[in-house]
Short mmCIF file of N, CA and C in Angstrom, two decimals:
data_model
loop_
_atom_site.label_atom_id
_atom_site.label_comp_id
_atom_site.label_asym_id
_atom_site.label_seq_id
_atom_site.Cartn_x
_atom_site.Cartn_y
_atom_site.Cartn_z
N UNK J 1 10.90 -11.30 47.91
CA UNK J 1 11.75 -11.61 46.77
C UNK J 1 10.96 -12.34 45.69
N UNK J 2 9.92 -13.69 45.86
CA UNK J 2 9.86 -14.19 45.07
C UNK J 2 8.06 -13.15 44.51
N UNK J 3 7.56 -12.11 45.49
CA UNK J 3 7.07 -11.51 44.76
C UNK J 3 7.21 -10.89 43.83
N UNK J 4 8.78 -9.62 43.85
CA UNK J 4 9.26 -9.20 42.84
C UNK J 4 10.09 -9.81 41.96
N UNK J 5 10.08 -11.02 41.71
CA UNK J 5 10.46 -11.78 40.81
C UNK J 5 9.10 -12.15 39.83
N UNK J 6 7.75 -12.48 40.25
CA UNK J 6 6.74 -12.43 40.17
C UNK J 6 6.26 -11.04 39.22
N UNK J 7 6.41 -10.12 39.32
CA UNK J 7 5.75 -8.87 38.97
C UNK J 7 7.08 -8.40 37.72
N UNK J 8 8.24 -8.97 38.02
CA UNK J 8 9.19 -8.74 37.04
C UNK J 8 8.66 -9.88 35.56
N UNK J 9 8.60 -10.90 36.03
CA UNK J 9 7.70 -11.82 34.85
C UNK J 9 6.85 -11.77 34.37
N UNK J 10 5.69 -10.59 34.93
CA UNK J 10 4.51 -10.47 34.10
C UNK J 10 4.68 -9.24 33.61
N UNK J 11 5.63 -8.57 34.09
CA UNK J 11 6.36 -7.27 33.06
C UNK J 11 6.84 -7.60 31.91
N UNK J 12 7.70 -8.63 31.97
CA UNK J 12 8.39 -9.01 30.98
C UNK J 12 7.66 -9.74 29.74
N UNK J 13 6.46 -10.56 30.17
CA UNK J 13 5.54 -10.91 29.32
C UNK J 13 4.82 -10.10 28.74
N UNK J 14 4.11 -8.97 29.22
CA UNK J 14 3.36 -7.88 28.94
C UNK J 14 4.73 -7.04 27.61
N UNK J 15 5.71 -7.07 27.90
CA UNK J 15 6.70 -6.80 26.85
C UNK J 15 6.36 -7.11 25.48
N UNK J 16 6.91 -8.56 26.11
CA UNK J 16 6.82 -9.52 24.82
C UNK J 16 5.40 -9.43 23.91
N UNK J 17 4.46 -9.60 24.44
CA UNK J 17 3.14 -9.44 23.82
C UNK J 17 2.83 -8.47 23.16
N UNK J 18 3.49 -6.96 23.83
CA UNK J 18 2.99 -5.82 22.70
C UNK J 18 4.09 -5.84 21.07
N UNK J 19 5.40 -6.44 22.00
CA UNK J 19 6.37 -6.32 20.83
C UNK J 19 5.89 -7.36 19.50
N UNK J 20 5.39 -7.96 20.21
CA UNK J 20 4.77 -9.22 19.04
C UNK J 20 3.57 -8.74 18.80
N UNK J 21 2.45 -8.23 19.11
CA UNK J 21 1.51 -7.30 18.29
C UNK J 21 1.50 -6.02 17.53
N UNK J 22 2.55 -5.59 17.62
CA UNK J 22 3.02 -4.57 17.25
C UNK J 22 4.18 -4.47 15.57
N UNK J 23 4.61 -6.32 15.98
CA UNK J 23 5.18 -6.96 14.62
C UNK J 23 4.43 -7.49 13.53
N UNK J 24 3.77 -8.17 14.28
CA UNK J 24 2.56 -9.58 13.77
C UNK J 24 1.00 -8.32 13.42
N UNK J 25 1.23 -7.34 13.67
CA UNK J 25 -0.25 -6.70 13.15
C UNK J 25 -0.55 -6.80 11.81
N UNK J 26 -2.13 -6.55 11.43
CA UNK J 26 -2.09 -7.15 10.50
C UNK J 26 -2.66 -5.31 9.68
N UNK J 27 -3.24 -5.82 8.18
CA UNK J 27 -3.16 -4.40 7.60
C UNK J 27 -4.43 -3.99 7.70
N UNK J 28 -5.52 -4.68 8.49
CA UNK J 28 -6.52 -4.41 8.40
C UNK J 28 -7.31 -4.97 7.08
N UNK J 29 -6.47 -5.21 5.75
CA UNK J 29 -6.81 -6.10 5.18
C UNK J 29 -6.69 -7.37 4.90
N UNK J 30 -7.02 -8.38 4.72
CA UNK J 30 -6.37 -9.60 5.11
C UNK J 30 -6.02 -10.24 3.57
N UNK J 31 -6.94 -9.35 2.50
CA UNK J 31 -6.18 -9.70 1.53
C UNK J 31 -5.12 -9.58 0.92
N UNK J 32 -4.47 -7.95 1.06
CA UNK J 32 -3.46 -7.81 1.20
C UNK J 32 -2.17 -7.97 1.83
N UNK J 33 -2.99 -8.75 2.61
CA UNK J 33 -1.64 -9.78 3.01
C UNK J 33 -1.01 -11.24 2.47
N UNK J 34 -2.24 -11.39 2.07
CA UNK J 34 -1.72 -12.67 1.75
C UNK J 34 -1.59 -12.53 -0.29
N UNK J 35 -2.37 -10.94 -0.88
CA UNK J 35 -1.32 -10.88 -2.31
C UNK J 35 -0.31 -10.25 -1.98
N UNK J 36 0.33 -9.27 -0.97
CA UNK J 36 1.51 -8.53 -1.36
C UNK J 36 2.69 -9.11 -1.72
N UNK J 37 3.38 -10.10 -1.52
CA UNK J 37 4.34 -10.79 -2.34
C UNK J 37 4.14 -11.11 -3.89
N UNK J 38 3.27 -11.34 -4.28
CA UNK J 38 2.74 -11.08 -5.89
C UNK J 38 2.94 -9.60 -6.05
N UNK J 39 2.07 -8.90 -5.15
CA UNK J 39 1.74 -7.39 -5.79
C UNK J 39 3.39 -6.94 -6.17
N UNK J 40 4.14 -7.27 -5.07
CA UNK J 40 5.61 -6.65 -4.88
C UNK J 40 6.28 -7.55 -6.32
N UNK J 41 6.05 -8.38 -6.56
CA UNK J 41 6.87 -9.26 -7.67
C UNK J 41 6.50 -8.20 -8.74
N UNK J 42 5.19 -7.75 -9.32
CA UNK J 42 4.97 -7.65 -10.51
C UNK J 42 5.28 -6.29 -10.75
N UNK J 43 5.37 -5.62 -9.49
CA UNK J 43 5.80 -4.10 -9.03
C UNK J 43 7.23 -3.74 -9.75
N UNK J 44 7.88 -4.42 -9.11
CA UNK J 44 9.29 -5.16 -8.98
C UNK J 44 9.63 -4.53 -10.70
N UNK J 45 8.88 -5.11 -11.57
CA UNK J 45 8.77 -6.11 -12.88
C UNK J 45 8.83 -4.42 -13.93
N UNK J 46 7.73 -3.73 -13.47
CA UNK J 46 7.33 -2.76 -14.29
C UNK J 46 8.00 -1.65 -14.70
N UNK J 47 7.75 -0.97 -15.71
CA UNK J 47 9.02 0.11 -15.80
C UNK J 47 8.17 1.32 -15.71
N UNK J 48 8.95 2.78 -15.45
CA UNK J 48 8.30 4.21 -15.55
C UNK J 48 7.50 4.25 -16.37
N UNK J 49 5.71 4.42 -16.31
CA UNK J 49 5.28 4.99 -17.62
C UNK J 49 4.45 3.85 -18.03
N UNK J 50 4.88 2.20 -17.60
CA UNK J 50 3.90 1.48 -18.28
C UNK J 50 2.39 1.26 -17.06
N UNK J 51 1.50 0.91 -18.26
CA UNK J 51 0.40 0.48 -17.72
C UNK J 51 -0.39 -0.64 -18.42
N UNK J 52 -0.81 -1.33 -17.19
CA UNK J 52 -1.14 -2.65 -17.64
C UNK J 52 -2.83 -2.81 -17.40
N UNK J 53 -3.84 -3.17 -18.33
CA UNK J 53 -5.24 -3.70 -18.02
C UNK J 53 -5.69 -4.22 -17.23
N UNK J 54 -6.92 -4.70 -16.80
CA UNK J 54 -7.68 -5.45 -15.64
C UNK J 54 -6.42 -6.72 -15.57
N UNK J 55 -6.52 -6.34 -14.62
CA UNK J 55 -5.95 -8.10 -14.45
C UNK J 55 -5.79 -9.11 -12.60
N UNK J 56 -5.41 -9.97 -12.52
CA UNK J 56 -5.66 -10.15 -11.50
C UNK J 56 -4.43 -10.53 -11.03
N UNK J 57 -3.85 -10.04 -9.51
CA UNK J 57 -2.37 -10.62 -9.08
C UNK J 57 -2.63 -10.99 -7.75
N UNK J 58 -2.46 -11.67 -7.20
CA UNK J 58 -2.24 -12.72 -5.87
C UNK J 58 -3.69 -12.83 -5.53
N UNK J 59 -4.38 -13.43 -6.78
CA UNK J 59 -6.45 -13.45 -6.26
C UNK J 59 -6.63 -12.54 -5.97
N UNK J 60 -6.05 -11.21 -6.08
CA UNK J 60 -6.97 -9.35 -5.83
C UNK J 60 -7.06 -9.31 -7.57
N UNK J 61 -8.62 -8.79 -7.54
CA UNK J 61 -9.27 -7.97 -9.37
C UNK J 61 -8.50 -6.57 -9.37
N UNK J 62 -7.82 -6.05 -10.24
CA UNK J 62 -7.49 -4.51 -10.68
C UNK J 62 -8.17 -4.27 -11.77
N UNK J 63 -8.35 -3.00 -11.95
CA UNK J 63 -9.14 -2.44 -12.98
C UNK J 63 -7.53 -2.35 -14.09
N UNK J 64 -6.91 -1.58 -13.27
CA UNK J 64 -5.73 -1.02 -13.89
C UNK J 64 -3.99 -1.53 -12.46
N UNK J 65 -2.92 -1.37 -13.61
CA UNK J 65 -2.38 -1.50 -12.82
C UNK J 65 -1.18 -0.39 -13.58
N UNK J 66 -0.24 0.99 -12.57
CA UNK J 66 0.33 1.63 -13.61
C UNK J 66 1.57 2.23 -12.51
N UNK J 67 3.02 2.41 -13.43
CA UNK J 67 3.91 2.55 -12.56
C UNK J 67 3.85 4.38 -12.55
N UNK J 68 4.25 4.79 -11.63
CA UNK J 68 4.68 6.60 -12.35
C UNK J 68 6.04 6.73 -11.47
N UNK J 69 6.87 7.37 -11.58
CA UNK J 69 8.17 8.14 -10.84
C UNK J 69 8.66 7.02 -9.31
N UNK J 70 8.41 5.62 -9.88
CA UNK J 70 8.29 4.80 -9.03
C UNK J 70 7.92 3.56 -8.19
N UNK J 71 6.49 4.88 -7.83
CA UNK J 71 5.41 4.55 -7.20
C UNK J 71 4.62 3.61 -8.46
N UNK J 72 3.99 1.80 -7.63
CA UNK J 72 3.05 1.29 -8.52
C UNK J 72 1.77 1.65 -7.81
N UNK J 73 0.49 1.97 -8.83
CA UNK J 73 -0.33 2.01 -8.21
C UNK J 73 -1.55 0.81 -8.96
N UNK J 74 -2.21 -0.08 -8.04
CA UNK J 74 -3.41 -1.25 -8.31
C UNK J 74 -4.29 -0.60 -7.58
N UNK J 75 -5.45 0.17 -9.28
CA UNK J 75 -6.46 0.71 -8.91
C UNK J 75 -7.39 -0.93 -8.90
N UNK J 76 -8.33 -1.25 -7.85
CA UNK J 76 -9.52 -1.75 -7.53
C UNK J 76 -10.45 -1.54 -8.68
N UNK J 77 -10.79 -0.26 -7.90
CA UNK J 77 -12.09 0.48 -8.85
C UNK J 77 -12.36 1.83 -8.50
N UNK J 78 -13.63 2.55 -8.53
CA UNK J 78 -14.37 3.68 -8.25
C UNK J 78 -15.30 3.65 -7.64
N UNK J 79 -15.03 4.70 -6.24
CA UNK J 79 -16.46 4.88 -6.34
C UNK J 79 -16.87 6.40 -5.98
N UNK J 80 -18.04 6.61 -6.46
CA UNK J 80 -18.59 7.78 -6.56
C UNK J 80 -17.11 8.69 -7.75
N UNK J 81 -16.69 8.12 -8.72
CA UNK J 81 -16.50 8.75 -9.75
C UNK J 81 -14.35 8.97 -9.05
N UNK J 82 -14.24 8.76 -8.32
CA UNK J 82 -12.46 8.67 -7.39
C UNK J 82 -11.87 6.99 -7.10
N UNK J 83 -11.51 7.20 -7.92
CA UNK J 83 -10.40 5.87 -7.85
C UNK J 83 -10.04 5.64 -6.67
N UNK J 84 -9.29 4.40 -6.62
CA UNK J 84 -9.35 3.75 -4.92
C UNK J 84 -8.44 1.92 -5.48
N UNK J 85 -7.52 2.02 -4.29
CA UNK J 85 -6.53 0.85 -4.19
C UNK J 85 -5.76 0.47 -3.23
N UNK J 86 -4.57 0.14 -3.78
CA UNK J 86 -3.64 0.29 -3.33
C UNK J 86 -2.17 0.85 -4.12
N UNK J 87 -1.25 1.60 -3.37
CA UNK J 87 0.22 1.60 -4.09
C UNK J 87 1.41 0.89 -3.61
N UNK J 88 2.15 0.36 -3.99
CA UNK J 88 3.68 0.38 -3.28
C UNK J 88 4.91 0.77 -3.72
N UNK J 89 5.87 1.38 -2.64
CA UNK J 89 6.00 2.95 -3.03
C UNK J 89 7.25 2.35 -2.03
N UNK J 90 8.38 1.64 -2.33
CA UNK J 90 9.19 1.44 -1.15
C UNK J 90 10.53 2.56 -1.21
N UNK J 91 10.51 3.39 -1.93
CA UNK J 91 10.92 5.10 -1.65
C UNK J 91 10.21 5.55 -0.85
N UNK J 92 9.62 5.23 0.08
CA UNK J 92 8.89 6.16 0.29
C UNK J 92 7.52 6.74 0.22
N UNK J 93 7.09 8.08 0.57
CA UNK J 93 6.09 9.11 0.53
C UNK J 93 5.49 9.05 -0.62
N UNK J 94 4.82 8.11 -1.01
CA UNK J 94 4.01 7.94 -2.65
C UNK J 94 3.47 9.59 -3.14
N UNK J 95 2.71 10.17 -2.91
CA UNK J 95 2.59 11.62 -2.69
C UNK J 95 3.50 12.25 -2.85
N UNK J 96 4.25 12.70 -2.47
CA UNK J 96 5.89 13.79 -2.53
C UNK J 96 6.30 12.86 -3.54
N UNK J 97 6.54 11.66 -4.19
CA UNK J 97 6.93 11.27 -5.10
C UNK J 97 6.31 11.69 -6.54
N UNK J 98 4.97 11.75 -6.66
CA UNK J 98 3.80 11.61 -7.84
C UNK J 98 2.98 13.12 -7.58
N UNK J 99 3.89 14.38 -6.94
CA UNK J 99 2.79 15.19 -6.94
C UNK J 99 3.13 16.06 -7.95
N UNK J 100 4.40 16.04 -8.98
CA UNK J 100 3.76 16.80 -10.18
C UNK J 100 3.52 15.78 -11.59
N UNK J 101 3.23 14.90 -11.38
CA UNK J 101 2.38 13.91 -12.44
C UNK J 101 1.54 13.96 -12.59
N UNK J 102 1.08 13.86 -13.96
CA UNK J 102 0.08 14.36 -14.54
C UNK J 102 -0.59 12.87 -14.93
N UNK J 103 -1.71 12.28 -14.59
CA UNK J 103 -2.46 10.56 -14.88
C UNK J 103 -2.94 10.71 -16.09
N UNK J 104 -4.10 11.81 -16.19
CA UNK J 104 -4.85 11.77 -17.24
C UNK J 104 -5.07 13.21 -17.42
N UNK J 105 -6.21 13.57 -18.42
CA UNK J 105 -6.91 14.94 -19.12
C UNK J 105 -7.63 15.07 -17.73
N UNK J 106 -7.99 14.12 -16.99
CA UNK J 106 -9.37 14.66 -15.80
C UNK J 106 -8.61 14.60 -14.56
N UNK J 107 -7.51 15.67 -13.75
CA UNK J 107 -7.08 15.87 -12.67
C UNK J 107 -7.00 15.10 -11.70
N UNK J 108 -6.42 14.19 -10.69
CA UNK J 108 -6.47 13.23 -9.66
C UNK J 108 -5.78 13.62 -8.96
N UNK J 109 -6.37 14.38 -7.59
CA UNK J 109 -5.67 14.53 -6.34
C UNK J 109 -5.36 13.23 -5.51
N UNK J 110 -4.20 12.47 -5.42
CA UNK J 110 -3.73 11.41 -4.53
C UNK J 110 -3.87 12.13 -2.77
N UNK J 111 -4.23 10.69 -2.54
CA UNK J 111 -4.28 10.59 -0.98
C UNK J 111 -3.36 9.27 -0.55
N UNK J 112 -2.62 9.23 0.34
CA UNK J 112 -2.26 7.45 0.89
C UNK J 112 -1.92 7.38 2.16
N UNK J 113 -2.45 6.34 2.83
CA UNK J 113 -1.80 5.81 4.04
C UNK J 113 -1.04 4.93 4.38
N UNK J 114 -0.19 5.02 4.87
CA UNK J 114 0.99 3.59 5.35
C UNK J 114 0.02 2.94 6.17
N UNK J 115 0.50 1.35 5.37
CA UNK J 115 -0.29 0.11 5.36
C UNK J 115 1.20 -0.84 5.97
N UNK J 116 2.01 -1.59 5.53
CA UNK J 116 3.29 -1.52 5.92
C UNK J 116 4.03 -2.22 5.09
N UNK J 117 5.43 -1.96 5.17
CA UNK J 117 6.23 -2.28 4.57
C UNK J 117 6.48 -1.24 3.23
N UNK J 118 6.47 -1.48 1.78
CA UNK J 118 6.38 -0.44 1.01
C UNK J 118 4.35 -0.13 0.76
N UNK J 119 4.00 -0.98 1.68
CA UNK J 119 2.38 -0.53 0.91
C UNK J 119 1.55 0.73 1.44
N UNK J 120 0.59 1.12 1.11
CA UNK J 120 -0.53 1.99 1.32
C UNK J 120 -1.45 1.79 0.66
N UNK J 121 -2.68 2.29 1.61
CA UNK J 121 -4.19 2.29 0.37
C UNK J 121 -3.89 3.78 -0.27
N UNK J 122 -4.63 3.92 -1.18
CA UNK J 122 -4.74 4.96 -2.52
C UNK J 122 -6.29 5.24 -2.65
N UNK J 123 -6.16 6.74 -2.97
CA UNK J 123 -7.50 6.96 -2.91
C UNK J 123 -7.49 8.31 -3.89
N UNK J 124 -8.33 8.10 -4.93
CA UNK J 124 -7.70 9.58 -6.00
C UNK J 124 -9.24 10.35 -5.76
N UNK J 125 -8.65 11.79 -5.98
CA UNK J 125 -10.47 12.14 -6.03
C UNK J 125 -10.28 13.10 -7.00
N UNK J 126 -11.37 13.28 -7.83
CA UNK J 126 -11.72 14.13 -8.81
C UNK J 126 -12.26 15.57 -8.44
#
């Protein structure tokens, strides 16, 4: 008895532990964790269509920051000539949202991965 009482408690802990790593994970970035409540405020803020200059929100640098059909996207920077960030997109599928938008004259195929909550990294390629 008091074995399987024993083996029931370290079940039950082994529970608890994944359910709490599985909550508590982090995004792999650690900065984005600690701007996304900024990022989400200024997100929040913006309307269809605008775009805003370098600027900086929760201590992360943007080159650019620009809303489209939604989706905000905080480009970083470039490299090798393809933009690269993050979006947050709490509709949803940033992609199926922004795939007949047009950015600029020079074509940008979007890429994104769920990061969590409304976020993802962004990755445009030319």
């Amino acid at each position: 008895m008091v074995r399987a009482l024993a083996v029931v408690g370290v079940l039950i802990l082994g529970g608890v532990m994944v359910v709490a790593l599985v909550a508590f994970r982090g995004t792999g970035d650690p900065r984005l964790s600690a701007a996304s409540a900024e990022m989400e405020a200024v997100a929040r803020t913006m309307r269809d269509g605008e775009r805003l200059g370098p600027r900086t929100v929760g201590g992360m640098a943007f080159e650019e920051v620009r809303r489209e059909q939604g989706v905000v996207v905080f480009q970083e920077g470039e490299n090798l000539a393809s933009p690269y960030g993050y979006a947050w997109s709490p509709q949803g599928d940033p992609a199926r949202r922004l795939q007949d938008v047009v950015w600029s004259d020079d074509h940008v195929d979007h890429s994104f991965e769920h990061l969590r909550d409304g976020f993802y990294s962004w990755q445009g390629r030319r």
